[in-house]
PDB file of C-alpha atoms and ligand atoms in Angstrom:
ATOM      1  CA  UNK J 517     -26.754 -17.500  10.239  1.00 65.00           C
ATOM      2  CA  UNK J 518     -26.785 -20.843   8.558  1.00 87.00           C
ATOM      3  CA  UNK J 519     -23.688 -23.189   8.835  1.00 89.00           C
ATOM      4  CA  UNK J 520     -23.212 -23.101   5.136  1.00 90.00           C
ATOM      5  CA  UNK J 521     -23.158 -19.465   5.015  1.00 91.00           C
ATOM      6  CA  UNK J 522     -20.445 -19.368   7.717  1.00 91.00           C
ATOM      7  CA  UNK J 523     -18.281 -21.831   5.790  1.00 93.00           C
ATOM      8  CA  UNK J 524     -18.864 -19.959   2.555  1.00 92.00           C
ATOM      9  CA  UNK J 525     -17.878 -16.577   4.066  1.00 93.00           C
ATOM     10  CA  UNK J 526     -14.825 -18.105   5.814  1.00 93.00           C
ATOM     11  CA  UNK J 527     -13.624 -19.583   2.525  1.00 93.00           C
ATOM     12  CA  UNK J 528     -14.237 -16.219   0.693  1.00 93.00           C
ATOM     13  CA  UNK J 529     -12.265 -14.413   3.352  1.00 93.00           C
ATOM     14  CA  UNK J 530      -9.359 -16.888   3.084  1.00 92.00           C
ATOM     15  CA  UNK J 531      -9.418 -16.370  -0.675  1.00 93.00           C
ATOM     16  CA  UNK J 532      -9.296 -12.608  -0.381  1.00 92.00           C
ATOM     17  CA  UNK J 533      -6.598 -12.912   2.290  1.00 91.00           C
ATOM     18  CA  UNK J 534      -4.425 -15.130   0.021  1.00 90.00           C
ATOM     19  CA  UNK J 535      -4.900 -12.786  -2.899  1.00 85.00           C
ATOM     20  CA  UNK J 536      -4.004  -9.796  -0.782  1.00 85.00           C
ATOM     21  CA  UNK J 537      -0.916 -11.472   0.372  1.00 84.00           C
ATOM     22  CA  UNK J 538       0.298 -12.430  -3.064  1.00 82.00           C
ATOM     23  CA  UNK J 539      -0.557  -8.967  -4.435  1.00 79.00           C
ATOM     24  CA  UNK J 540       0.571  -6.791  -1.601  1.00 82.00           C
ATOM     25  CA  UNK J 541       3.271  -8.655   0.265  1.00 84.00           C
ATOM     26  CA  UNK J 542       4.935 -11.351  -1.722  1.00 85.00           C
ATOM     27  CA  UNK J 543       4.911 -10.048  -5.211  1.00 86.00           C
ATOM     28  CA  UNK J 544       6.174 -11.963  -8.204  1.00 90.00           C
ATOM     29  CA  UNK J 545       9.521 -13.344  -6.988  1.00 92.00           C
ATOM     30  CA  UNK J 546      11.990 -16.329  -7.474  1.00 93.00           C
ATOM     31  CA  UNK J 547      15.164 -17.369  -5.927  1.00 92.00           C
ATOM     32  CA  UNK J 548      18.291 -16.546  -7.890  1.00 92.00           C
ATOM     33  CA  UNK J 549      21.959 -17.917  -8.328  1.00 92.00           C
ATOM     34  CA  UNK J 550      23.640 -14.986  -6.684  1.00 95.00           C
ATOM     35  CA  UNK J 551      21.556 -15.201  -3.523  1.00 94.00           C
ATOM     36  CA  UNK J 552      19.328 -12.131  -4.206  1.00 97.00           C
ATOM     37  CA  UNK J 553      15.638 -12.317  -4.689  1.00 96.00           C
ATOM     38  CA  UNK J 554      14.672 -11.944  -8.380  1.00 96.00           C
ATOM     39  CA  UNK J 555      11.584  -9.940  -9.047  1.00 96.00           C
ATOM     40  CA  UNK J 556      10.064 -11.326 -12.303  1.00 96.00           C
ATOM     41  CA  UNK J 557       8.628  -8.673 -14.429  1.00 96.00           C
ATOM     42  CA  UNK J 558       7.671  -8.363 -18.151  1.00 95.00           C
ATOM     43  CA  UNK J 559      10.305  -6.877 -20.426  1.00 95.00           C
ATOM     44  CA  UNK J 560       8.459  -3.468 -20.510  1.00 94.00           C
ATOM     45  CA  UNK J 561       8.054  -3.374 -16.772  1.00 95.00           C
ATOM     46  CA  UNK J 562      11.705  -4.107 -16.354  1.00 96.00           C
ATOM     47  CA  UNK J 563      12.545  -1.207 -18.735  1.00 95.00           C
ATOM     48  CA  UNK J 564      10.286   1.096 -16.802  1.00 95.00           C
ATOM     49  CA  UNK J 565      11.962   0.218 -13.446  1.00 96.00           C
ATOM     50  CA  UNK J 566      15.443   0.470 -14.866  1.00 96.00           C
ATOM     51  CA  UNK J 567      14.554   3.896 -16.522  1.00 95.00           C
ATOM     52  CA  UNK J 568      13.475   5.147 -13.002  1.00 95.00           C
ATOM     53  CA  UNK J 569      16.816   3.819 -11.696  1.00 97.00           C
ATOM     54  CA  UNK J 570      18.827   5.769 -14.254  1.00 97.00           C
ATOM     55  CA  UNK J 571      16.832   8.857 -13.262  1.00 96.00           C
ATOM     56  CA  UNK J 572      17.811   8.256  -9.546  1.00 97.00           C
ATOM     57  CA  UNK J 573      21.541   8.120 -10.617  1.00 98.00           C
ATOM     58  CA  UNK J 574      21.323  11.157 -12.835  1.00 98.00           C
ATOM     59  CA  UNK J 575      19.760  13.122  -9.859  1.00 98.00           C
ATOM     60  CA  UNK J 576      22.524  11.778  -7.460  1.00 98.00           C
ATOM     61  CA  UNK J 577      25.147  13.018  -9.876  1.00 98.00           C
ATOM     62  CA  UNK J 578      23.492  16.434 -10.331  1.00 98.00           C
ATOM     63  CA  UNK J 579      22.982  16.752  -6.591  1.00 98.00           C
ATOM     64  CA  UNK J 580      26.653  16.034  -5.817  1.00 98.00           C
ATOM     65  CA  UNK J 581      27.755  18.684  -8.323  1.00 98.00           C
ATOM     66  CA  UNK J 582      25.134  21.077  -6.894  1.00 97.00           C
ATOM     67  CA  UNK J 583      26.786  20.715  -3.496  1.00 97.00           C
ATOM     68  CA  UNK J 584      30.215  21.424  -5.018  1.00 97.00           C
ATOM     69  CA  UNK J 585      28.869  24.499  -6.760  1.00 96.00           C
ATOM     70  CA  UNK J 586      26.535  25.503  -3.855  1.00 94.00           C
ATOM     71  CA  UNK J 587      23.726  25.537  -6.528  1.00 96.00           C
ATOM     72  CA  UNK J 588      20.643  25.028  -4.241  1.00 96.00           C
ATOM     73  CA  UNK J 589      18.211  25.608  -7.195  1.00 97.00           C
ATOM     74  CA  UNK J 590      19.856  22.824  -9.142  1.00 97.00           C
ATOM     75  CA  UNK J 591      19.733  20.605  -6.110  1.00 98.00           C
ATOM     76  CA  UNK J 592      16.079  21.389  -5.496  1.00 98.00           C
ATOM     77  CA  UNK J 593      15.076  20.598  -9.125  1.00 97.00           C
ATOM     78  CA  UNK J 594      17.033  17.475  -9.385  1.00 98.00           C
ATOM     79  CA  UNK J 595      15.818  16.038  -5.970  1.00 98.00           C
ATOM     80  CA  UNK J 596      12.239  17.208  -6.636  1.00 97.00           C
ATOM     81  CA  UNK J 597      11.927  15.401  -9.980  1.00 96.00           C
ATOM     82  CA  UNK J 598      12.703  11.998  -8.453  1.00 96.00           C
ATOM     83  CA  UNK J 599      10.578  12.743  -5.328  1.00 96.00           C
ATOM     84  CA  UNK J 600       7.004  11.454  -4.804  1.00 93.00           C
ATOM     85  CA  UNK J 601       5.937  13.179  -7.999  1.00 89.00           C
ATOM     86  CA  UNK J 602       7.826  10.489  -9.893  1.00 84.00           C
ATOM     87  CA  UNK J 603       6.285   7.616  -7.866  1.00 83.00           C
ATOM     88  CA  UNK J 604       2.780   7.750  -9.227  1.00 79.00           C
ATOM     89  CA  UNK J 605       3.523   6.480 -12.709  1.00 78.00           C
ATOM     90  CA  UNK J 606       3.922   2.950 -11.700  1.00 85.00           C
ATOM     91  CA  UNK J 607       0.921   0.893 -13.053  1.00 90.00           C
ATOM     92  CA  UNK J 608      -1.020  -1.308 -10.473  1.00 89.00           C
ATOM     93  CA  UNK J 609      -0.109  -4.368 -12.357  1.00 90.00           C
ATOM     94  CA  UNK J 610       3.652  -3.693 -11.763  1.00 93.00           C
ATOM     95  CA  UNK J 611       2.889  -2.699  -8.085  1.00 92.00           C
ATOM     96  CA  UNK J 612       1.378  -6.118  -7.528  1.00 92.00           C
ATOM     97  CA  UNK J 613       4.579  -7.907  -8.721  1.00 94.00           C
ATOM     98  CA  UNK J 614       6.849  -5.926  -6.331  1.00 95.00           C
ATOM     99  CA  UNK J 615       7.380  -7.307  -2.863  1.00 95.00           C
ATOM    100  CA  UNK J 616       6.188  -5.290   0.024  1.00 94.00           C
ATOM    101  CA  UNK J 617       9.778  -4.599   1.212  1.00 95.00           C
ATOM    102  CA  UNK J 618      10.799  -3.432  -2.285  1.00 96.00           C
ATOM    103  CA  UNK J 619       7.808  -1.036  -2.397  1.00 95.00           C
ATOM    104  CA  UNK J 620       8.577   0.364   1.029  1.00 95.00           C
ATOM    105  CA  UNK J 621      12.202   0.933   0.146  1.00 97.00           C
ATOM    106  CA  UNK J 622      11.283   2.566  -3.122  1.00 96.00           C
ATOM    107  CA  UNK J 623       8.753   4.881  -1.449  1.00 96.00           C
ATOM    108  CA  UNK J 624      11.152   5.833   1.309  1.00 97.00           C
ATOM    109  CA  UNK J 625      13.754   6.821  -1.400  1.00 97.00           C
ATOM    110  CA  UNK J 626      11.144   9.061  -3.216  1.00 97.00           C
ATOM    111  CA  UNK J 627      10.315  10.671   0.089  1.00 97.00           C
ATOM    112  CA  UNK J 628      13.980  11.163   1.077  1.00 98.00           C
ATOM    113  CA  UNK J 629      14.573  13.030  -2.181  1.00 98.00           C
ATOM    114  CA  UNK J 630      11.563  15.206  -1.337  1.00 97.00           C
ATOM    115  CA  UNK J 631      13.105  15.995   2.108  1.00 97.00           C
ATOM    116  CA  UNK J 632      16.395  16.799   0.294  1.00 97.00           C
ATOM    117  CA  UNK J 633      14.671  19.073  -2.010  1.00 97.00           C
ATOM    118  CA  UNK J 634      13.020  20.884   1.100  1.00 96.00           C
ATOM    119  CA  UNK J 635      16.307  21.383   2.665  1.00 95.00           C
ATOM    120  CA  UNK J 636      17.706  22.937  -0.648  1.00 95.00           C
ATOM    121  CA  UNK J 637      14.681  25.243  -0.639  1.00 93.00           C
ATOM    122  CA  UNK J 638      14.759  26.250   2.983  1.00 88.00           C
ATOM    123  CA  UNK J 639      18.122  26.690   4.658  1.00 86.00           C
ATOM    124  CA  UNK J 640      20.154  25.155   1.941  1.00 90.00           C
ATOM    125  CA  UNK J 641      23.136  24.069   3.887  1.00 94.00           C
ATOM    126  CA  UNK J 642      25.383  22.070   1.376  1.00 95.00           C
ATOM    127  CA  UNK J 643      26.707  19.847   4.220  1.00 95.00           C
ATOM    128  CA  UNK J 644      23.227  18.830   5.355  1.00 96.00           C
ATOM    129  CA  UNK J 645      22.293  18.061   1.705  1.00 96.00           C
ATOM    130  CA  UNK J 646      25.363  15.981   1.362  1.00 97.00           C
ATOM    131  CA  UNK J 647      24.611  14.128   4.577  1.00 97.00           C
ATOM    132  CA  UNK J 648      21.058  13.499   3.533  1.00 97.00           C
ATOM    133  CA  UNK J 649      22.185  12.286   0.129  1.00 98.00           C
ATOM    134  CA  UNK J 650      24.681   9.893   1.865  1.00 98.00           C
ATOM    135  CA  UNK J 651      21.857   8.483   4.041  1.00 98.00           C
ATOM    136  CA  UNK J 652      19.259   8.088   1.320  1.00 98.00           C
ATOM    137  CA  UNK J 653      21.858   6.142  -0.620  1.00 98.00           C
ATOM    138  CA  UNK J 654      21.743   3.390   2.055  1.00 98.00           C
ATOM    139  CA  UNK J 655      18.276   2.597   0.327  1.00 98.00           C
ATOM    140  CA  UNK J 656      19.985   2.205  -2.960  1.00 98.00           C
ATOM    141  CA  UNK J 657      22.643  -0.189  -1.695  1.00 98.00           C
ATOM    142  CA  UNK J 658      20.184  -2.056   0.600  1.00 98.00           C
ATOM    143  CA  UNK J 659      17.733  -2.665  -2.147  1.00 98.00           C
ATOM    144  CA  UNK J 660      20.453  -3.634  -4.699  1.00 98.00           C
ATOM    145  CA  UNK J 661      21.970  -6.065  -2.302  1.00 97.00           C
ATOM    146  CA  UNK J 662      18.685  -7.846  -1.795  1.00 97.00           C
ATOM    147  CA  UNK J 663      16.831  -7.713  -5.231  1.00 97.00           C
ATOM    148  CA  UNK J 664      17.560  -8.124  -8.881  1.00 97.00           C
ATOM    149  CA  UNK J 665      15.159  -8.100 -11.915  1.00 97.00           C
ATOM    150  CA  UNK J 666      14.408 -10.888 -14.232  1.00 95.00           C
ATOM    151  CA  UNK J 667      11.996 -11.158 -17.081  1.00 94.00           C
ATOM    152  CA  UNK J 668       9.049 -13.502 -17.472  1.00 86.00           C
ATOM    153  CA  UNK J 669      10.061 -16.430 -19.724  1.00 77.00           C
ATOM    154  CA  UNK J 670       7.852 -16.550 -22.835  1.00 60.00           C
ATOM    155  CA  UNK J 671       6.474 -19.909 -23.932  1.00 50.00           C
ATOM    156  CA  UNK J 672       8.446 -19.928 -27.273  1.00 49.00           C
ATOM    157  CA  UNK J 673      10.636 -22.918 -28.311  1.00 45.00           C
TER     158      UNK J 673
HETATM  159  C1  LIG M1142      13.504  -0.648  -4.111  1.00 60.53           C
HETATM  160  C2  LIG M1142      14.641  -1.168  -4.545  1.00 60.53           C
HETATM  161  C3  LIG M1142      15.682  -0.173  -5.180  1.00 60.53           C
HETATM  162  C4  LIG M1142      16.038   1.085  -4.751  1.00 60.53           C
HETATM  163  C5  LIG M1142      15.535   1.744  -3.573  1.00 60.53           C
HETATM  164  C6  LIG M1142      17.069   1.516  -5.666  1.00 60.53           C
HETATM  165  N1  LIG M1142      17.178   0.659  -6.704  1.00 60.53           N
HETATM  166 FE1  LIG M1142      18.414   0.857  -8.319  1.00 60.53          FE
HETATM  167  N2  LIG M1142      17.888  -1.116  -8.913  1.00 60.53           N
HETATM  168  C7  LIG M1142      17.087  -1.844  -8.258  1.00 60.53           C
HETATM  169  C8  LIG M1142      17.055  -3.224  -8.943  1.00 60.53           C
HETATM  170  C9  LIG M1142      16.302  -4.446  -8.527  1.00 60.53           C
HETATM  171  C10 LIG M1142      17.884  -2.965 -10.179  1.00 60.53           C
HETATM  172  C11 LIG M1142      18.252  -4.113 -11.057  1.00 60.53           C
HETATM  173  C12 LIG M1142      19.486  -4.868 -10.542  1.00 60.53           C
HETATM  174  C13 LIG M1142      19.696  -6.213 -11.273  1.00 60.53           C
HETATM  175  O1  LIG M1142      18.849  -6.610 -11.973  1.00 60.53           O
HETATM  176  O2  LIG M1142      20.921  -6.678 -11.179  1.00 60.53           O
HETATM  177  C14 LIG M1142      18.455  -1.625 -10.014  1.00 60.53           C
HETATM  178  C15 LIG M1142      19.243  -1.163 -11.068  1.00 60.53           C
HETATM  179  C16 LIG M1142      19.779   0.171 -10.988  1.00 60.53           C
HETATM  180  C17 LIG M1142      20.698   0.767 -11.975  1.00 60.53           C
HETATM  181  C18 LIG M1142      21.046   0.141 -13.338  1.00 60.53           C
HETATM  182  C19 LIG M1142      20.109   0.730 -14.324  1.00 60.53           C
HETATM  183  C20 LIG M1142      20.103   0.029 -15.697  1.00 60.53           C
HETATM  184  O3  LIG M1142      19.744   0.660 -16.740  1.00 60.53           O
HETATM  185  O4  LIG M1142      20.610  -1.058 -15.854  1.00 60.53           O
HETATM  186  C21 LIG M1142      21.049   2.030 -11.528  1.00 60.53           C
HETATM  187  C22 LIG M1142      21.881   2.988 -12.245  1.00 60.53           C
HETATM  188  C23 LIG M1142      20.362   2.190 -10.139  1.00 60.53           C
HETATM  189  N3  LIG M1142      19.701   0.949  -9.919  1.00 60.53           N
HETATM  190  C24 LIG M1142      20.564   3.345  -9.404  1.00 60.53           C
HETATM  191  C25 LIG M1142      19.871   3.435  -8.152  1.00 60.53           C
HETATM  192  C26 LIG M1142      20.166   4.581  -7.324  1.00 60.53           C
HETATM  193  C27 LIG M1142      21.104   5.784  -7.587  1.00 60.53           C
HETATM  194  C28 LIG M1142      19.355   4.504  -6.295  1.00 60.53           C
HETATM  195  C29 LIG M1142      19.205   5.347  -5.003  1.00 60.53           C
HETATM  196  C30 LIG M1142      19.088   6.742  -5.213  1.00 60.53           C
HETATM  197  C31 LIG M1142      18.626   3.251  -6.466  1.00 60.53           C
HETATM  198  N4  LIG M1142      18.988   2.663  -7.576  1.00 60.53           N
HETATM  199  C32 LIG M1142      17.687   2.742  -5.556  1.00 60.53           C
HETATM  200  C33 LIG M1142      16.351  -1.653  -7.149  1.00 60.53           C
HETATM  201  C34 LIG M1142      16.440  -0.437  -6.330  1.00 60.53           C
END
């Protein structure tokens, strides 16, 4: 193969590699005053993430009451709706702005809710449900300790 072709393909591969790194691994991030990593999103994207978060909290509340009332059906429904079925609505443009670690923690949380739903559906031991809930909430606290959301500055003024 000609030397020029080699150089060209190497440059192309490097460009693709850089794009993949920025899009898949790094995301759109900045340092912030409180030491957490700020994920920079548009106002609409931030609303979408925060809406999903409030859904998480509502399910945690409902599952806790489900354990108290031994209501396995209620636990199943509330865990299932924030499981993987709920993870597919994220647009690719938003995915590209989330750092890899953020995406992993988010996916792990949806999956953990699915496992909790399965437990409620199968044996349905309230103590196991509670233990699974406590463990999966480590994802909530780990992610909250590491990341915050910020909105893109518009070029007004
Ligand atoms: C992958 C990261 C991640 C995971 C996992 C995660 N969160 Fe969040 N959550 C965030 C970020 C980032 C914010 C915005 C925090 C900020 O800007 O200070 C947030 C905000 C919230 C808010 C505030 C919503 C609002 O309207 O302001 C709630 C409530 C919340 N999360 C609940 C939860 C619960 C409950 C869980 C676990 C079941 C959870 N989150 C898991 C990243 C995560």
